[in-house]
Amino acid sequence: MDQAAAEWLASAASSAPQAVGEWATQGVAWLCTGTLFSTVTASAELVHAAVGSDELERVSDVLEHVLDGTPVFFTPGDAGTYTALLPPRAVRAWRVPDTIPAGQGCQVPVPFPAGEPGSDAARWVVPMAGPGLTGSPALLASLVAVGRLQLTRSGGVPHAGQRRASLDLGGTA
């Protein structure tokens, strides 16, 4: 399944061979969002607050269950981020505080969907189940809301620099 997912993801690049080369040399390929998928990124602080843990294995298990298989990758760094793959048009109405949506015309660095990267590389915490299988915007919005609530209760605030917005769920938010 990883190879089929890799081929599908590579088709979102301006050049599939270039994406394969970037994965081989950099561990991530710059892919265009909005046609095959969109993405939403949240700080590790926010996701860890929602999950109740910063242990990557625990976070992976909880995200897979709570987000019902939504593909998610983790990018380490000073603060770290989690990025979920959603349907192509999912972020058109995305207004969820402390998240960064990437829709039509954006480019995002996406890790290769197979293999075990080093600890300093972006890696999937919830791997893609197959080509075209993205996740639920509503479930992701709920997870973010839980994280925001937990951070508020603990006196924390989501990582500075995150874009603020909120999801329009047709009055159900």
PDB file of C-alpha atoms in Angstrom:
ATOM      1  CA  MET A   1       0.000   0.000   0.000  1.00  0.00           C
ATOM      2  CA  ASP A   2       2.893   2.395   0.711  1.00  0.00           C
ATOM      3  CA  GLN A   3       4.029   2.324  -2.925  1.00  0.00           C
ATOM      4  CA  ALA A   4       0.538   3.071  -4.209  1.00  0.00           C
ATOM      5  CA  ALA A   5       0.199   5.920  -1.687  1.00  0.00           C
ATOM      6  CA  ALA A   6       3.629   7.241  -2.723  1.00  0.00           C
ATOM      7  CA  GLU A   7       2.641   7.237  -6.404  1.00  0.00           C
ATOM      8  CA  TRP A   8      -0.625   8.988  -5.588  1.00  0.00           C
ATOM      9  CA  LEU A   9       1.136  11.627  -3.472  1.00  0.00           C
ATOM     10  CA  ALA A  10       3.850  12.120  -6.109  1.00  0.00           C
ATOM     11  CA  SER A  11       1.156  12.956  -8.641  1.00  0.00           C
ATOM     12  CA  ALA A  12       0.471  16.090  -6.539  1.00  0.00           C
ATOM     13  CA  ALA A  13       3.983  17.374  -7.293  1.00  0.00           C
ATOM     14  CA  SER A  14       4.786  19.566 -10.243  1.00  0.00           C
ATOM     15  CA  SER A  15       6.970  16.636 -11.333  1.00  0.00           C
ATOM     16  CA  ALA A  16       6.526  13.112  -9.963  1.00  0.00           C
ATOM     17  CA  PRO A  17      10.190  12.152 -10.627  1.00  0.00           C
ATOM     18  CA  GLN A  18      11.267  15.313  -8.815  1.00  0.00           C
ATOM     19  CA  ALA A  19       9.108  14.349  -5.807  1.00  0.00           C
ATOM     20  CA  VAL A  20      10.697  10.889  -5.731  1.00  0.00           C
ATOM     21  CA  GLY A  21      14.142  12.514  -5.859  1.00  0.00           C
ATOM     22  CA  GLU A  22      13.257  14.922  -3.036  1.00  0.00           C
ATOM     23  CA  TRP A  23      12.027  12.024  -0.897  1.00  0.00           C
ATOM     24  CA  ALA A  24      15.292  10.174  -1.549  1.00  0.00           C
ATOM     25  CA  THR A  25      17.564  13.115  -0.752  1.00  0.00           C
ATOM     26  CA  GLN A  26      15.590  15.251   1.709  1.00  0.00           C
ATOM     27  CA  GLY A  27      13.038  12.889   3.246  1.00  0.00           C
ATOM     28  CA  VAL A  28      10.199  15.197   2.167  1.00  0.00           C
ATOM     29  CA  ALA A  29       8.798  16.274  -1.183  1.00  0.00           C
ATOM     30  CA  TRP A  30       7.115  19.587  -1.858  1.00  0.00           C
ATOM     31  CA  LEU A  31       3.589  18.739  -3.014  1.00  0.00           C
ATOM     32  CA  CYS A  32       0.787  20.966  -4.301  1.00  0.00           C
ATOM     33  CA  THR A  33      -2.402  21.021  -2.273  1.00  0.00           C
ATOM     34  CA  GLY A  34      -5.931  21.617  -3.456  1.00  0.00           C
ATOM     35  CA  THR A  35      -6.278  19.042  -6.217  1.00  0.00           C
ATOM     36  CA  LEU A  36      -5.765  15.656  -4.530  1.00  0.00           C
ATOM     37  CA  PHE A  37      -5.772  16.769  -0.911  1.00  0.00           C
ATOM     38  CA  SER A  38      -5.528  19.754   1.407  1.00  0.00           C
ATOM     39  CA  THR A  39      -3.700  19.929   4.723  1.00  0.00           C
ATOM     40  CA  VAL A  40      -4.170  21.442   8.142  1.00  0.00           C
ATOM     41  CA  THR A  41      -1.218  21.904  10.489  1.00  0.00           C
ATOM     42  CA  ALA A  42      -1.370  22.307  14.269  1.00  0.00           C
ATOM     43  CA  SER A  43       1.374  22.780  16.825  1.00  0.00           C
ATOM     44  CA  ALA A  44       2.629  19.762  18.722  1.00  0.00           C
ATOM     45  CA  GLU A  45       1.721  21.611  21.924  1.00  0.00           C
ATOM     46  CA  LEU A  46      -1.938  21.762  20.855  1.00  0.00           C
ATOM     47  CA  VAL A  47      -2.078  18.137  19.685  1.00  0.00           C
ATOM     48  CA  HIS A  48      -0.269  16.866  22.798  1.00  0.00           C
ATOM     49  CA  ALA A  49      -2.741  18.771  24.994  1.00  0.00           C
ATOM     50  CA  ALA A  50      -5.659  17.148  23.150  1.00  0.00           C
ATOM     51  CA  VAL A  51      -4.126  13.673  23.372  1.00  0.00           C
ATOM     52  CA  GLY A  52      -2.823  14.045  26.917  1.00  0.00           C
ATOM     53  CA  SER A  53       0.673  12.863  25.993  1.00  0.00           C
ATOM     54  CA  ASP A  54       3.779  13.888  24.093  1.00  0.00           C
ATOM     55  CA  GLU A  55       4.994  10.313  23.589  1.00  0.00           C
ATOM     56  CA  LEU A  56       4.926   9.792  19.820  1.00  0.00           C
ATOM     57  CA  GLU A  57       3.668   6.192  19.995  1.00  0.00           C
ATOM     58  CA  ARG A  58       0.784   7.189  22.291  1.00  0.00           C
ATOM     59  CA  VAL A  59      -0.020  10.229  20.135  1.00  0.00           C
ATOM     60  CA  SER A  60      -0.042   8.002  17.051  1.00  0.00           C
ATOM     61  CA  ASP A  61      -2.446   5.500  18.642  1.00  0.00           C
ATOM     62  CA  VAL A  62      -4.835   8.184  19.863  1.00  0.00           C
ATOM     63  CA  LEU A  63      -4.815  10.136  16.589  1.00  0.00           C
ATOM     64  CA  GLU A  64      -5.478   7.006  14.543  1.00  0.00           C
ATOM     65  CA  HIS A  65      -8.460   6.154  16.743  1.00  0.00           C
ATOM     66  CA  VAL A  66      -9.906   9.646  17.326  1.00  0.00           C
ATOM     67  CA  LEU A  67      -9.386  10.859  13.752  1.00  0.00           C
ATOM     68  CA  ASP A  68     -10.652   7.568  12.315  1.00  0.00           C
ATOM     69  CA  GLY A  69      -7.552   6.874  10.228  1.00  0.00           C
ATOM     70  CA  THR A  70      -6.957  10.418   8.970  1.00  0.00           C
ATOM     71  CA  PRO A  71      -3.367  10.437   7.632  1.00  0.00           C
ATOM     72  CA  VAL A  72      -1.156  12.600   9.870  1.00  0.00           C
ATOM     73  CA  PHE A  73       2.554  13.316   9.823  1.00  0.00           C
ATOM     74  CA  PHE A  74       4.774  14.876  12.475  1.00  0.00           C
ATOM     75  CA  THR A  75       7.496  17.385  11.679  1.00  0.00           C
ATOM     76  CA  PRO A  76       9.979  17.796  14.518  1.00  0.00           C
ATOM     77  CA  GLY A  77      11.660  21.085  15.242  1.00  0.00           C
ATOM     78  CA  ASP A  78      11.783  23.700  17.946  1.00  0.00           C
ATOM     79  CA  ALA A  79       8.064  23.369  18.576  1.00  0.00           C
ATOM     80  CA  GLY A  80       7.071  20.526  16.225  1.00  0.00           C
ATOM     81  CA  THR A  81       3.895  20.296  14.184  1.00  0.00           C
ATOM     82  CA  TYR A  82       1.326  17.721  13.128  1.00  0.00           C
ATOM     83  CA  THR A  83      -0.194  17.907   9.649  1.00  0.00           C
ATOM     84  CA  ALA A  84      -3.378  16.085   8.594  1.00  0.00           C
ATOM     85  CA  LEU A  85      -4.366  15.259   5.007  1.00  0.00           C
ATOM     86  CA  LEU A  86      -7.964  16.196   4.265  1.00  0.00           C
ATOM     87  CA  PRO A  87     -10.139  16.191   1.132  1.00  0.00           C
ATOM     88  CA  PRO A  88      -9.088  18.800  -1.468  1.00  0.00           C
ATOM     89  CA  ARG A  89     -11.802  21.356  -0.704  1.00  0.00           C
ATOM     90  CA  ALA A  90     -11.979  20.787   3.052  1.00  0.00           C
ATOM     91  CA  VAL A  91     -10.115  23.946   3.964  1.00  0.00           C
ATOM     92  CA  ARG A  92     -12.249  26.333   1.904  1.00  0.00           C
ATOM     93  CA  ALA A  93     -14.464  26.961   4.961  1.00  0.00           C
ATOM     94  CA  TRP A  94     -11.787  26.124   7.542  1.00  0.00           C
ATOM     95  CA  ARG A  95     -11.884  28.648  10.384  1.00  0.00           C
ATOM     96  CA  VAL A  96     -10.337  26.695  13.263  1.00  0.00           C
ATOM     97  CA  PRO A  97      -8.185  28.784  15.623  1.00  0.00           C
ATOM     98  CA  ASP A  98      -4.500  27.942  16.032  1.00  0.00           C
ATOM     99  CA  THR A  99      -4.228  25.878  12.855  1.00  0.00           C
ATOM    100  CA  ILE A 100      -2.741  26.535   9.436  1.00  0.00           C
ATOM    101  CA  PRO A 101      -4.767  25.303   6.448  1.00  0.00           C
ATOM    102  CA  ALA A 102      -3.186  24.732   3.034  1.00  0.00           C
ATOM    103  CA  GLY A 103      -5.639  24.567   0.164  1.00  0.00           C
ATOM    104  CA  GLN A 104      -5.637  25.353  -3.536  1.00  0.00           C
ATOM    105  CA  GLY A 105      -2.275  26.523  -4.814  1.00  0.00           C
ATOM    106  CA  CYS A 106      -0.161  25.912  -1.692  1.00  0.00           C
ATOM    107  CA  GLN A 107       2.893  23.695  -1.475  1.00  0.00           C
ATOM    108  CA  VAL A 108       3.681  21.641   1.607  1.00  0.00           C
ATOM    109  CA  PRO A 109       6.608  19.364   2.502  1.00  0.00           C
ATOM    110  CA  VAL A 110       5.246  15.799   2.807  1.00  0.00           C
ATOM    111  CA  PRO A 111       7.319  12.814   3.992  1.00  0.00           C
ATOM    112  CA  PHE A 112       7.620   9.602   2.004  1.00  0.00           C
ATOM    113  CA  PRO A 113       4.768   7.295   3.071  1.00  0.00           C
ATOM    114  CA  ALA A 114       7.076   4.370   3.905  1.00  0.00           C
ATOM    115  CA  GLY A 115      10.280   3.761   5.760  1.00  0.00           C
ATOM    116  CA  GLU A 116      11.721   4.717   9.110  1.00  0.00           C
ATOM    117  CA  PRO A 117      13.243   8.195   8.995  1.00  0.00           C
ATOM    118  CA  GLY A 118      15.694   9.452  11.573  1.00  0.00           C
ATOM    119  CA  SER A 119      14.468  11.294  14.641  1.00  0.00           C
ATOM    120  CA  ASP A 120      15.071  14.677  13.004  1.00  0.00           C
ATOM    121  CA  ALA A 121      12.959  13.939   9.913  1.00  0.00           C
ATOM    122  CA  ALA A 122       9.254  14.376   9.252  1.00  0.00           C
ATOM    123  CA  ARG A 123       7.437  11.065   9.595  1.00  0.00           C
ATOM    124  CA  TRP A 124       3.938   9.645   9.419  1.00  0.00           C
ATOM    125  CA  VAL A 125       2.312   9.005  12.791  1.00  0.00           C
ATOM    126  CA  VAL A 126      -0.893   7.804  11.138  1.00  0.00           C
ATOM    127  CA  PRO A 127       0.112   6.391   7.752  1.00  0.00           C
ATOM    128  CA  MET A 128      -2.047   6.630   4.685  1.00  0.00           C
ATOM    129  CA  ALA A 129      -4.326   3.602   4.344  1.00  0.00           C
ATOM    130  CA  GLY A 130      -4.185   3.937   0.570  1.00  0.00           C
ATOM    131  CA  PRO A 131      -4.241   6.347  -2.358  1.00  0.00           C
ATOM    132  CA  GLY A 132      -6.872   9.048  -2.032  1.00  0.00           C
ATOM    133  CA  LEU A 133      -7.857   8.145   1.518  1.00  0.00           C
ATOM    134  CA  THR A 134      -7.893  11.438   3.403  1.00  0.00           C
ATOM    135  CA  GLY A 135      -9.597  12.381   6.650  1.00  0.00           C
ATOM    136  CA  SER A 136     -12.506  14.131   8.274  1.00  0.00           C
ATOM    137  CA  PRO A 137     -12.334  17.910   8.776  1.00  0.00           C
ATOM    138  CA  ALA A 138     -14.985  17.710  11.515  1.00  0.00           C
ATOM    139  CA  LEU A 139     -13.006  15.156  13.530  1.00  0.00           C
ATOM    140  CA  LEU A 140      -9.849  17.242  13.218  1.00  0.00           C
ATOM    141  CA  ALA A 141     -11.705  20.400  14.281  1.00  0.00           C
ATOM    142  CA  SER A 142     -13.011  18.544  17.343  1.00  0.00           C
ATOM    143  CA  LEU A 143      -9.522  17.362  18.278  1.00  0.00           C
ATOM    144  CA  VAL A 144      -8.200  20.927  18.026  1.00  0.00           C
ATOM    145  CA  ALA A 145     -11.082  22.197  20.181  1.00  0.00           C
ATOM    146  CA  VAL A 146     -10.193  19.660  22.884  1.00  0.00           C
ATOM    147  CA  GLY A 147      -6.543  20.720  22.744  1.00  0.00           C
ATOM    148  CA  ARG A 148      -7.476  24.392  23.045  1.00  0.00           C
ATOM    149  CA  LEU A 149      -9.715  23.625  26.021  1.00  0.00           C
ATOM    150  CA  GLN A 150      -6.964  21.632  27.759  1.00  0.00           C
ATOM    151  CA  LEU A 151      -4.424  24.414  27.168  1.00  0.00           C
ATOM    152  CA  THR A 152      -6.860  27.014  28.492  1.00  0.00           C
ATOM    153  CA  ARG A 153      -7.506  24.936  31.610  1.00  0.00           C
ATOM    154  CA  SER A 154      -3.784  24.526  32.241  1.00  0.00           C
ATOM    155  CA  GLY A 155      -3.073  28.218  31.662  1.00  0.00           C
ATOM    156  CA  GLY A 156      -1.191  27.519  28.431  1.00  0.00           C
ATOM    157  CA  VAL A 157      -1.804  29.052  25.062  1.00  0.00           C
ATOM    158  CA  PRO A 158      -1.284  27.456  21.664  1.00  0.00           C
ATOM    159  CA  HIS A 159       2.131  28.039  20.112  1.00  0.00           C
ATOM    160  CA  ALA A 160       2.571  31.614  18.961  1.00  0.00           C
ATOM    161  CA  GLY A 161       2.609  32.201  15.234  1.00  0.00           C
ATOM    162  CA  GLN A 162      -0.217  29.828  14.448  1.00  0.00           C
ATOM    163  CA  ARG A 163      -2.905  31.367  12.267  1.00  0.00           C
ATOM    164  CA  ARG A 164      -6.268  31.865  13.948  1.00  0.00           C
ATOM    165  CA  ALA A 165      -9.596  30.933  12.340  1.00  0.00           C
ATOM    166  CA  SER A 166     -12.688  28.675  13.063  1.00  0.00           C
ATOM    167  CA  LEU A 167     -14.467  25.896  11.131  1.00  0.00           C
ATOM    168  CA  ASP A 168     -17.912  26.615   9.705  1.00  0.00           C
ATOM    169  CA  LEU A 169     -19.813  23.387  10.301  1.00  0.00           C
ATOM    170  CA  GLY A 170     -23.135  24.823   9.244  1.00  0.00           C
ATOM    171  CA  GLY A 171     -24.070  25.877  12.782  1.00  0.00           C
ATOM    172  CA  THR A 172     -23.029  22.633  14.465  1.00  0.00           C
ATOM    173  CA  ALA A 173     -19.746  23.929  15.887  1.00  0.00           C
TER     174      ALA A 173
END
